[in-house]
Short mmCIF file of C-alpha atoms in Angstrom, two decimals:
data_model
loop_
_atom_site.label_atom_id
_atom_site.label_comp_id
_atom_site.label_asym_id
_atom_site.label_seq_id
_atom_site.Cartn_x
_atom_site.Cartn_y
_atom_site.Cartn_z
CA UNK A 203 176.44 259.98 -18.08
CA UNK A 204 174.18 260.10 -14.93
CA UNK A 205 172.61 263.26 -14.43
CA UNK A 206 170.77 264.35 -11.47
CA UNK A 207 168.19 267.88 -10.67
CA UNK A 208 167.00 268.79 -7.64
CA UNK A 209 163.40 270.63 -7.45
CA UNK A 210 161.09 271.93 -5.20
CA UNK A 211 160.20 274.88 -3.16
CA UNK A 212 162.80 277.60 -2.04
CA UNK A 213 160.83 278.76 1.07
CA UNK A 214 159.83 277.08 3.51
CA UNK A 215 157.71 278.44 6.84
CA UNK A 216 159.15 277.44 9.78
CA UNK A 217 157.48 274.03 11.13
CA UNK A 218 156.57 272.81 7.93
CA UNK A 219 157.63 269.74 5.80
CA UNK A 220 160.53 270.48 3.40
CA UNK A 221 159.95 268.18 0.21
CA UNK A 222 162.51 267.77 -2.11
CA UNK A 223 162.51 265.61 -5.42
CA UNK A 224 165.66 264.87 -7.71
CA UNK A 225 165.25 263.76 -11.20
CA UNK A 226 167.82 260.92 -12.36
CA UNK A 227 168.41 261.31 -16.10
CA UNK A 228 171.26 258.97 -18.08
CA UNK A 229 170.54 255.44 -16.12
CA UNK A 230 168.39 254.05 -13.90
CA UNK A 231 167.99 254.45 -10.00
CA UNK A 232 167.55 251.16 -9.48
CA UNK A 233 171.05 250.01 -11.31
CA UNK A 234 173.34 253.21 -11.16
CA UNK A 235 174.44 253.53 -7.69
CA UNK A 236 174.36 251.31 -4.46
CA UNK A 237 173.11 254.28 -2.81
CA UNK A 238 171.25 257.29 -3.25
CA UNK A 239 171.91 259.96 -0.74
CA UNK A 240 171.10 263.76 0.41
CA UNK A 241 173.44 265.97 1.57
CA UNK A 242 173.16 269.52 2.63
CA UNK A 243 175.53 272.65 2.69
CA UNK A 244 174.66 275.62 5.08
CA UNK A 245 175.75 278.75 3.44
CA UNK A 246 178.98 279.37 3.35
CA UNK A 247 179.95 276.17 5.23
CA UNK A 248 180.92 272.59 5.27
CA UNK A 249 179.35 269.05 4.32
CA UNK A 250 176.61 267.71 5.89
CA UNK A 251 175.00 264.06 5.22
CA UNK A 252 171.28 263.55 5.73
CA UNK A 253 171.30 259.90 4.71
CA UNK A 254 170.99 257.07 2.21
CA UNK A 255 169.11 254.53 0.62
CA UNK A 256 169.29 251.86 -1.82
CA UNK A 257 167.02 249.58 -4.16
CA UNK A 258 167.35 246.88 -1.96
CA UNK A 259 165.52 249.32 0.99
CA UNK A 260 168.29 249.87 2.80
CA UNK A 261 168.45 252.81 4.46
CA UNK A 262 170.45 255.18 6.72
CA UNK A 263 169.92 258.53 8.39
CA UNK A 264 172.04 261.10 10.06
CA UNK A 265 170.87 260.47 13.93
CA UNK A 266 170.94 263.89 14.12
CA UNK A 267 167.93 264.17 11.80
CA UNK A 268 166.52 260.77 12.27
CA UNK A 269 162.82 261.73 13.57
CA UNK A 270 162.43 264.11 10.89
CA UNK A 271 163.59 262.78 7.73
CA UNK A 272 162.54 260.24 4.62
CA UNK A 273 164.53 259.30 1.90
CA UNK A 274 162.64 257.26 -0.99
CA UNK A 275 162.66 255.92 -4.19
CA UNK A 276 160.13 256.39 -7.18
CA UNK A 277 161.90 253.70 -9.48
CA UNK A 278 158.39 254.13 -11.91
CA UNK A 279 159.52 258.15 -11.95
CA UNK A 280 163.45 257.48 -11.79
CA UNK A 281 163.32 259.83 -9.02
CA UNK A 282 164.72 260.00 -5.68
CA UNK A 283 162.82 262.34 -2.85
CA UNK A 284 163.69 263.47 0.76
CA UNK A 285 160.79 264.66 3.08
CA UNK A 286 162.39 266.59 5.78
CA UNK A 287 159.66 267.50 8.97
CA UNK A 288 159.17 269.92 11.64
CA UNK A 289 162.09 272.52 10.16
CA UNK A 290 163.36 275.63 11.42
CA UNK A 291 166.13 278.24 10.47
CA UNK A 292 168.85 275.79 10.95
CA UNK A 293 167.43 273.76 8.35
CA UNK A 294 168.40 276.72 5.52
CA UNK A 295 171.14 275.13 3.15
CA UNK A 296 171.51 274.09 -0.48
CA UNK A 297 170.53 270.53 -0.59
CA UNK A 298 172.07 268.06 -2.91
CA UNK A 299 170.84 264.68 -4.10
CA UNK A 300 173.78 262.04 -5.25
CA UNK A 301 174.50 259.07 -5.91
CA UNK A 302 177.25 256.13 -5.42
CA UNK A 303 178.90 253.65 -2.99
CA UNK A 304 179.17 255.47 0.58
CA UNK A 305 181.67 257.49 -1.84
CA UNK A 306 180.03 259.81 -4.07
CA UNK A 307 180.18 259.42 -7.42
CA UNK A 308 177.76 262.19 -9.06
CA UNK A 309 176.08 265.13 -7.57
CA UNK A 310 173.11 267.48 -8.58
CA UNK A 311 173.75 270.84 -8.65
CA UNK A 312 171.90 271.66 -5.53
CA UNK A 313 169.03 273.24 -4.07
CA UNK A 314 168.75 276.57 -1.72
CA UNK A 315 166.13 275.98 0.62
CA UNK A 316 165.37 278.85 2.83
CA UNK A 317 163.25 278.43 5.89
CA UNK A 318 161.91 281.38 6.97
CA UNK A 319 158.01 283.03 8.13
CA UNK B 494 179.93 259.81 15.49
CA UNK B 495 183.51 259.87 13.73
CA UNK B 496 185.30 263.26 13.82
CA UNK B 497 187.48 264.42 10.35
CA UNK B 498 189.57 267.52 11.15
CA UNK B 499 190.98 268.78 8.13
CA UNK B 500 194.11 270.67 8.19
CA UNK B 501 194.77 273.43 7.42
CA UNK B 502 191.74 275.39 6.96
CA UNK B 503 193.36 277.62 4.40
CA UNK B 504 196.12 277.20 2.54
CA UNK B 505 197.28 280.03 -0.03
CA UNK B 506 199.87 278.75 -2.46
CA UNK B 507 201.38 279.37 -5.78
CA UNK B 508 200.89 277.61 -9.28
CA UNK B 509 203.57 274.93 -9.36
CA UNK B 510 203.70 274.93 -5.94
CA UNK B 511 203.58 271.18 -4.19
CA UNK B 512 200.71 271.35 -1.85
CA UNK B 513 199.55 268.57 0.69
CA UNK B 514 195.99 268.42 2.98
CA UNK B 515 195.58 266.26 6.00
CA UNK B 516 192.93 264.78 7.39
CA UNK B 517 192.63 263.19 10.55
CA UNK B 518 189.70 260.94 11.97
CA UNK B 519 188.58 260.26 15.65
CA UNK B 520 188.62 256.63 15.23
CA UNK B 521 189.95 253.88 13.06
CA UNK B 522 188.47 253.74 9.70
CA UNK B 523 190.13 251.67 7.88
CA UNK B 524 191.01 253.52 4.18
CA UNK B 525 187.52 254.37 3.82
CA UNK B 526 187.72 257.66 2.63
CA UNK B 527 186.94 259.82 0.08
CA UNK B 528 188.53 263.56 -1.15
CA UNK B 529 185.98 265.99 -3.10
CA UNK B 530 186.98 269.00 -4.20
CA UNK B 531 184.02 272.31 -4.72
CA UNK B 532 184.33 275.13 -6.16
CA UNK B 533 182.01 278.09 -5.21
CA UNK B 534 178.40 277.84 -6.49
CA UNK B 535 179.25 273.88 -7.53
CA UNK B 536 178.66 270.79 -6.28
CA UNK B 537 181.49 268.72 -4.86
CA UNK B 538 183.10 266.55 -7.43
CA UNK B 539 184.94 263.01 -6.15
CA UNK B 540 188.73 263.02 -6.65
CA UNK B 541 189.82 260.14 -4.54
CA UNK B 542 187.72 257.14 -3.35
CA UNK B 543 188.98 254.56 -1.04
CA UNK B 544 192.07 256.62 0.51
CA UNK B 545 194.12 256.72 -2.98
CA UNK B 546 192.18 255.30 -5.67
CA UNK B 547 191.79 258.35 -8.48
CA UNK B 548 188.99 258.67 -9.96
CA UNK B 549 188.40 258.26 -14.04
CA UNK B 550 189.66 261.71 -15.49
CA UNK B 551 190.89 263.38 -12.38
CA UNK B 552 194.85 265.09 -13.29
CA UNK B 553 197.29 262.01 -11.89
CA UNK B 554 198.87 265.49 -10.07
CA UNK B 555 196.74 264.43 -7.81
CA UNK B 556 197.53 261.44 -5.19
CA UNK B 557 195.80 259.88 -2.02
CA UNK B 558 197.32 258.24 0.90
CA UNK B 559 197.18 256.95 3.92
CA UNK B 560 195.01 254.48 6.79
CA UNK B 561 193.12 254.04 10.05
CA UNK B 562 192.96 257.84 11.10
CA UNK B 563 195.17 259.63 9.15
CA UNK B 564 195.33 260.73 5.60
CA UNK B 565 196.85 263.23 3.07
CA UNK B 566 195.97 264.47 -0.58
CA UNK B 567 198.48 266.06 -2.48
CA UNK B 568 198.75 267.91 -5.17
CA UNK B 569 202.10 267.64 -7.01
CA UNK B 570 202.53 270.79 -9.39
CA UNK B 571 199.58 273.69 -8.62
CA UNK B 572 197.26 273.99 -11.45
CA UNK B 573 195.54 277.44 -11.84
CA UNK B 574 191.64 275.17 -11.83
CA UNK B 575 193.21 273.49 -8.34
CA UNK B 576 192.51 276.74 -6.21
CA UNK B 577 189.04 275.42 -4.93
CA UNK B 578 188.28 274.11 -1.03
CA UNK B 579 188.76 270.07 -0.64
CA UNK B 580 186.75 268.04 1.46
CA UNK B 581 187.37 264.89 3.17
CA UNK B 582 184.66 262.13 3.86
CA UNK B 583 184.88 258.87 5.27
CA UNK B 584 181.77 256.13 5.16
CA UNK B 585 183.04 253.73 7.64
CA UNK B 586 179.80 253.55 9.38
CA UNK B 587 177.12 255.48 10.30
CA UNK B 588 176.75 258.23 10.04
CA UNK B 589 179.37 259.36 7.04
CA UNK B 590 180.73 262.69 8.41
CA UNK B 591 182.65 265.62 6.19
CA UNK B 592 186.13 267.17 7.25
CA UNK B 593 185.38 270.99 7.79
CA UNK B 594 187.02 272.28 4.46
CA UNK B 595 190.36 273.80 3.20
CA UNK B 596 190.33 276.16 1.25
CA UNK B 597 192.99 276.29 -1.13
CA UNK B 598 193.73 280.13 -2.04
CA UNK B 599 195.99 281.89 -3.90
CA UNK B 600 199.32 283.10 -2.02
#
C-alpha cells in the first residue's frame, strides 16, 4: 500500500519560497504512479491543482501558478517536492502531494501552510 | 481552462435515500473524469475514475455515468459514512480543474 507524508514549514512570510517535501513509503516513485502531483485546498473550500510530473520528466503546471512553481523528483530519497515562489496570503491552504494517472489514486494527508508576516 | 459546475452545492438527504450529483463541463471531455469524495479534515479519496469505472473497494451503491460535458454519480441506498462533500475532476488537458463541491448533508 502506497503511502505518502507531506512535511515542511507551516508559516511562511509573505514573499518567500514555500518548500514542501512528501515522503513516498510502500513502492517506488519511479514505478507507482504515471504522475506525481500537488494539489491545494484553501480553507474551507474547493480543489485546486498545482501540477504534475512524472519519471519520464514530464511535467505540467497550473498556468495560473506557472512562474512560481517546481515540482521534482528525488527518486535516490523516494520523495517528491514542490517549491512554490514569491507567495502571499492567497497562497494559505493545506497542500497535498498524490499520486496516479491524471486520476488520483492515493493522497497524503495534507499540509496547512499559512502565509503570513 | 475547462469549467466543472457541480450541482447542487448541497444536498441534505436521508439514509436510504437515492441521491444523484451532476457535473457539468465547459467543453467536451470525453469520459475523462474522476469523482472523489472528502470528508472534513481528510484527504479526498477516488471513487470513480474514467466517468464510471469504480474503484477497488468502493460500495457498488455507488455508480458513474455519463460523456463529453455531462456527468452524474449516484448513490443508490444512503449509507450513514456517505454524508461527506464529492468532488468532480476531469484531466482532459491542461490544466485538470475540480468541480466546486457538494456537500452531501443530512436532511
Amino acid at each position: 500500500q502506497v503511502q505518502l507524508q507531506e512535511s515542511g514549514p507551516g508559516l511562511v512570510k509573505p514573499s518567500q519560497t514555500l518548500s514542501l517535501t512528501c515522503a513516498v513509503s510502500g513502492a517506488s516513485i519511479t514505478t507507482a504512479a504515471n504522475f506525481w502531483t500537488w494539489v491545494r485546498q484553501d480553507p474551507g473550500k474547493g480543489l485546486e491543482w498545482i501540477g504534475h510530473t512524472s519519471y519520464s520528466g514530464k511535467t505540467s503546471y497550473n498556468p495560473s501558478l506557472k512562474s512560481r512553481v517546481i515540482i521534482s523528483l528525488d527518486p535516490a530519497q523516494n520523495q517528491i517536492s514542490l517549491k512554490l515562489t514569491s507567495v502571499t496570503v492567497a497562497d494559505t491552504a493545506v497542500y497535498y502531494c498524490a499520486g496516479g494517472a491524471g486520476f488520483i489514486d492515493f493522497w497524503g494527508q495534507g499540509t496547512l501552510v499559512s502565509v503570513s508576516s | 481552462d475547462i469549467q466543472m459546475t457541480q450541482s447542487p452545492s448541497t444536498l441534505s438527504a436521508s439514509v436510504g435515500d437515492r441521491v444523484t450529483i451532476t457535473c457539468r463541463a465547459s467543453q467536451r471531455i470525453s469520459s475523462w473524469l474522476a469523482w472523489y469524495q472528502q470528508k472534513p479534515g481528510k484527504a479526498p479519496t477516488l471513487l470513480i475514475s474514467r466517468a464510471s469505472n469504480l474503484q477497488s473497494g468502493v460500495p457498488s451503491r455507488f455508480s458513474g455515468s455519463g460523456s463529453g460535458t455531462e456527468f452524474t454519480l449516484t448513490i443508490s441506498s444512503l449509507q450513514p459514512d456517505d454524508f461527506a462533500t464529492y468532488y468532480c475532476q476531469h484531466y482532459d488537458n491542461y490544466p485538470y480543474t475540480f468541480g466546486q463541491g457538494t456537500k452531501l448533508d443530512f436532511k
